[in-house]
Amino acid sequence: MRRKLRSPLPQRHGLDPVRLRTPDDGPWRTMREHLVERLPRVDPARIDEMLREERIVDLTGPLALDAPFVPRSFVWFHRDLPVEAPVPFEIGIVHRDEHLLVVDKPHFLATIPRGKHVVETALVRLRRDLGLPTLSPAHRLDRVTAGLVLFVITPELRGRYQTLFRDRLVRKTYEAVAPYRPDLTLPRTVRSRIVKERGVIRAQEVPGEVNAETHVELVDHAGGLGRYRLRPLTGRTHQLRLHLCSLGIPIVGDDLYPELLDTPLDDYSGPLQLLARTLEFTDPVSGEPRRFESGLRLRAWEPGGRTDAPEGSSARS
């Protein structure tokens, strides 16, 4: 098993540099020519600027503008970051030991870098703020969902904890606030087939073999709202949101179901009232039972609750 080459560049903002391997052969005279073709979304003038600033390197050091093309070699660089609106809510630390970090992720903060969200993500913030450059998530939560996320501190153990989630060996409960329907018989298990096409923002339920199951319980109700406990038996994209919507009780603050609303990314006034409340599993390293519970609350269920101020904003890391 080959050892992965260590990058000559350090992390920046908690992010590893991009690594590119050059082809075995090609028509390029210089590394610049190859990079211009390899990175069509980057302006050639920007590539020139990065080369002049010595921001693109190989194992021997920075590449010159006229550096000859070298087949089967590696180069590293940091991508330019998108302009991001700061997410003004902190991450709460629920548990930390030698191997694991469990946090309360606030609403509106993505778990990992993706698309328009890079620095303003839980992974990047935690790597930077806690000085844990090799931290990695064992699973993910949607950006708009708050609650528990488990990260692995020890790189060698990452696969063992990720496998727990892949093999559905983690028992999860969620909490949601949604309309109360006195005619709806609960508890019940909702079963359907959910598909999510790449590039399409919403998932949908379609006829066919069941691939999504959620157990739904009503915990309490008041003022026309219900507080629901959700136990997902599967992990399809937007499963909980779709299943409650299919019951006629869409989650308060949902801007996708039943109707797609055009909400700006920096509008924090109406958080989705969905919270990852508990995680339970048998630790694959120690063999001991583990149980973690979120310390966050869903604001819509609080006395005089409003959904225009995200809960969790006072959590301290």
PDB file of N, CA and C in Angstrom, residues 165-199:
ATOM      1  N   PHE A 165     -22.155   4.559  10.620  1.00  0.00           N
ATOM      2  CA  PHE A 165     -23.254   5.282   9.984  1.00  0.00           C
ATOM      3  C   PHE A 165     -23.639   4.623   8.669  1.00  0.00           C
ATOM      4  N   ARG A 166     -22.651   4.188   7.903  1.00  0.00           N
ATOM      5  CA  ARG A 166     -22.942   3.531   6.626  1.00  0.00           C
ATOM      6  C   ARG A 166     -23.776   2.280   6.825  1.00  0.00           C
ATOM      7  N   ASP A 167     -23.463   1.506   7.867  1.00  0.00           N
ATOM      8  CA  ASP A 167     -24.147   0.240   8.110  1.00  0.00           C
ATOM      9  C   ASP A 167     -25.363   0.385   9.012  1.00  0.00           C
ATOM     10  N   ARG A 168     -25.764   1.614   9.289  1.00  0.00           N
ATOM     11  CA  ARG A 168     -26.970   1.903  10.077  1.00  0.00           C
ATOM     12  C   ARG A 168     -26.896   1.304  11.476  1.00  0.00           C
ATOM     13  N   LEU A 169     -25.723   1.400  12.081  1.00  0.00           N
ATOM     14  CA  LEU A 169     -25.523   0.889  13.431  1.00  0.00           C
ATOM     15  C   LEU A 169     -25.611   2.003  14.472  1.00  0.00           C
ATOM     16  N   VAL A 170     -25.967   3.206  14.022  1.00  0.00           N
ATOM     17  CA  VAL A 170     -26.144   4.346  14.926  1.00  0.00           C
ATOM     18  C   VAL A 170     -27.636   4.618  15.057  1.00  0.00           C
ATOM     19  N   ARG A 171     -28.120   4.655  16.272  1.00  0.00           N
ATOM     20  CA  ARG A 171     -29.531   4.964  16.526  1.00  0.00           C
ATOM     21  C   ARG A 171     -29.663   6.476  16.693  1.00  0.00           C
ATOM     22  N   LYS A 172     -30.483   7.078  15.858  1.00  0.00           N
ATOM     23  CA  LYS A 172     -30.639   8.529  15.850  1.00  0.00           C
ATOM     24  C   LYS A 172     -32.076   8.896  16.190  1.00  0.00           C
ATOM     25  N   THR A 173     -32.238   9.978  16.913  1.00  0.00           N
ATOM     26  CA  THR A 173     -33.562  10.572  17.054  1.00  0.00           C
ATOM     27  C   THR A 173     -33.466  12.052  16.709  1.00  0.00           C
ATOM     28  N   TYR A 174     -34.520  12.532  16.074  1.00  0.00           N
ATOM     29  CA  TYR A 174     -34.634  13.942  15.725  1.00  0.00           C
ATOM     30  C   TYR A 174     -35.879  14.498  16.391  1.00  0.00           C
ATOM     31  N   GLU A 175     -35.894  15.806  16.518  1.00  0.00           N
ATOM     32  CA  GLU A 175     -37.063  16.506  17.034  1.00  0.00           C
ATOM     33  C   GLU A 175     -37.483  17.533  16.003  1.00  0.00           C
ATOM     34  N   ALA A 176     -38.789  17.674  15.815  1.00  0.00           N
ATOM     35  CA  ALA A 176     -39.303  18.641  14.843  1.00  0.00           C
ATOM     36  C   ALA A 176     -40.538  19.321  15.403  1.00  0.00           C
ATOM     37  N   VAL A 177     -40.743  20.561  14.989  1.00  0.00           N
ATOM     38  CA  VAL A 177     -41.975  21.281  15.289  1.00  0.00           C
ATOM     39  C   VAL A 177     -42.708  21.494  13.977  1.00  0.00           C
ATOM     40  N   ALA A 178     -43.961  21.077  13.954  1.00  0.00           N
ATOM     41  CA  ALA A 178     -44.776  21.130  12.740  1.00  0.00           C
ATOM     42  C   ALA A 178     -46.232  21.301  13.153  1.00  0.00           C
ATOM     43  N   PRO A 179     -47.126  21.599  12.219  1.00  0.00           N
ATOM     44  CA  PRO A 179     -48.531  21.751  12.579  1.00  0.00           C
ATOM     45  C   PRO A 179     -49.087  20.501  13.271  1.00  0.00           C
ATOM     46  N   TYR A 180     -50.037  20.726  14.162  1.00  0.00           N
ATOM     47  CA  TYR A 180     -50.717  19.619  14.849  1.00  0.00           C
ATOM     48  C   TYR A 180     -51.986  19.267  14.094  1.00  0.00           C
ATOM     49  N   ARG A 181     -52.148  17.991  13.820  1.00  0.00           N
ATOM     50  CA  ARG A 181     -53.361  17.497  13.162  1.00  0.00           C
ATOM     51  C   ARG A 181     -54.029  16.480  14.072  1.00  0.00           C
ATOM     52  N   PRO A 182     -55.157  16.842  14.675  1.00  0.00           N
ATOM     53  CA  PRO A 182     -55.825  15.905  15.593  1.00  0.00           C
ATOM     54  C   PRO A 182     -56.358  14.660  14.887  1.00  0.00           C
ATOM     55  N   ASP A 183     -56.531  14.739  13.568  1.00  0.00           N
ATOM     56  CA  ASP A 183     -57.049  13.589  12.832  1.00  0.00           C
ATOM     57  C   ASP A 183     -55.960  12.620  12.391  1.00  0.00           C
ATOM     58  N   LEU A 184     -54.713  12.937  12.669  1.00  0.00           N
ATOM     59  CA  LEU A 184     -53.597  12.112  12.218  1.00  0.00           C
ATOM     60  C   LEU A 184     -53.261  11.078  13.285  1.00  0.00           C
ATOM     61  N   THR A 185     -53.324   9.814  12.918  1.00  0.00           N
ATOM     62  CA  THR A 185     -53.042   8.735  13.856  1.00  0.00           C
ATOM     63  C   THR A 185     -51.540   8.528  13.986  1.00  0.00           C
ATOM     64  N   LEU A 186     -51.052   8.717  15.201  1.00  0.00           N
ATOM     65  CA  LEU A 186     -49.635   8.534  15.509  1.00  0.00           C
ATOM     66  C   LEU A 186     -49.520   7.755  16.807  1.00  0.00           C
ATOM     67  N   PRO A 187     -48.442   7.010  17.024  1.00  0.00           N
ATOM     68  CA  PRO A 187     -47.252   6.887  16.171  1.00  0.00           C
ATOM     69  C   PRO A 187     -47.521   6.018  14.942  1.00  0.00           C
ATOM     70  N   ARG A 188     -46.655   6.195  13.957  1.00  0.00           N
ATOM     71  CA  ARG A 188     -46.698   5.376  12.753  1.00  0.00           C
ATOM     72  C   ARG A 188     -45.325   5.426  12.083  1.00  0.00           C
ATOM     73  N   THR A 189     -45.087   4.455  11.216  1.00  0.00           N
ATOM     74  CA  THR A 189     -43.868   4.426  10.422  1.00  0.00           C
ATOM     75  C   THR A 189     -44.216   4.756   8.987  1.00  0.00           C
ATOM     76  N   VAL A 190     -43.604   5.800   8.478  1.00  0.00           N
ATOM     77  CA  VAL A 190     -43.827   6.240   7.104  1.00  0.00           C
ATOM     78  C   VAL A 190     -42.804   5.541   6.214  1.00  0.00           C
ATOM     79  N   ARG A 191     -43.303   4.915   5.158  1.00  0.00           N
ATOM     80  CA  ARG A 191     -42.431   4.214   4.214  1.00  0.00           C
ATOM     81  C   ARG A 191     -42.711   4.711   2.806  1.00  0.00           C
ATOM     82  N   SER A 192     -41.645   5.015   2.059  1.00  0.00           N
ATOM     83  CA  SER A 192     -41.835   5.478   0.679  1.00  0.00           C
ATOM     84  C   SER A 192     -40.539   5.296  -0.084  1.00  0.00           C
ATOM     85  N   ARG A 193     -40.584   5.610  -1.371  1.00  0.00           N
ATOM     86  CA  ARG A 193     -39.377   5.627  -2.201  1.00  0.00           C
ATOM     87  C   ARG A 193     -39.021   7.080  -2.488  1.00  0.00           C
ATOM     88  N   ILE A 194     -37.796   7.477  -2.115  1.00  0.00           N
ATOM     89  CA  ILE A 194     -37.337   8.848  -2.306  1.00  0.00           C
ATOM     90  C   ILE A 194     -36.187   8.843  -3.310  1.00  0.00           C
ATOM     91  N   VAL A 195     -36.264   9.742  -4.285  1.00  0.00           N
ATOM     92  CA  VAL A 195     -35.172   9.902  -5.246  1.00  0.00           C
ATOM     93  C   VAL A 195     -34.746  11.364  -5.257  1.00  0.00           C
ATOM     94  N   LYS A 196     -33.470  11.564  -5.452  1.00  0.00           N
ATOM     95  CA  LYS A 196     -32.904  12.917  -5.535  1.00  0.00           C
ATOM     96  C   LYS A 196     -31.970  12.947  -6.741  1.00  0.00           C
ATOM     97  N   GLU A 197     -32.350  13.736  -7.750  1.00  0.00           N
ATOM     98  CA  GLU A 197     -31.531  13.841  -8.950  1.00  0.00           C
ATOM     99  C   GLU A 197     -30.423  14.853  -8.734  1.00  0.00           C
ATOM    100  N   ARG A 198     -29.257  14.535  -9.274  1.00  0.00           N
ATOM    101  CA  ARG A 198     -28.120  15.432  -9.148  1.00  0.00           C
ATOM    102  C   ARG A 198     -28.421  16.755  -9.836  1.00  0.00           C
ATOM    103  N   GLY A 199     -28.136  17.862  -9.159  1.00  0.00           N
ATOM    104  CA  GLY A 199     -28.383  19.177  -9.720  1.00  0.00           C
ATOM    105  C   GLY A 199     -29.781  19.706  -9.478  1.00  0.00           C
TER     106      GLY A 199
END
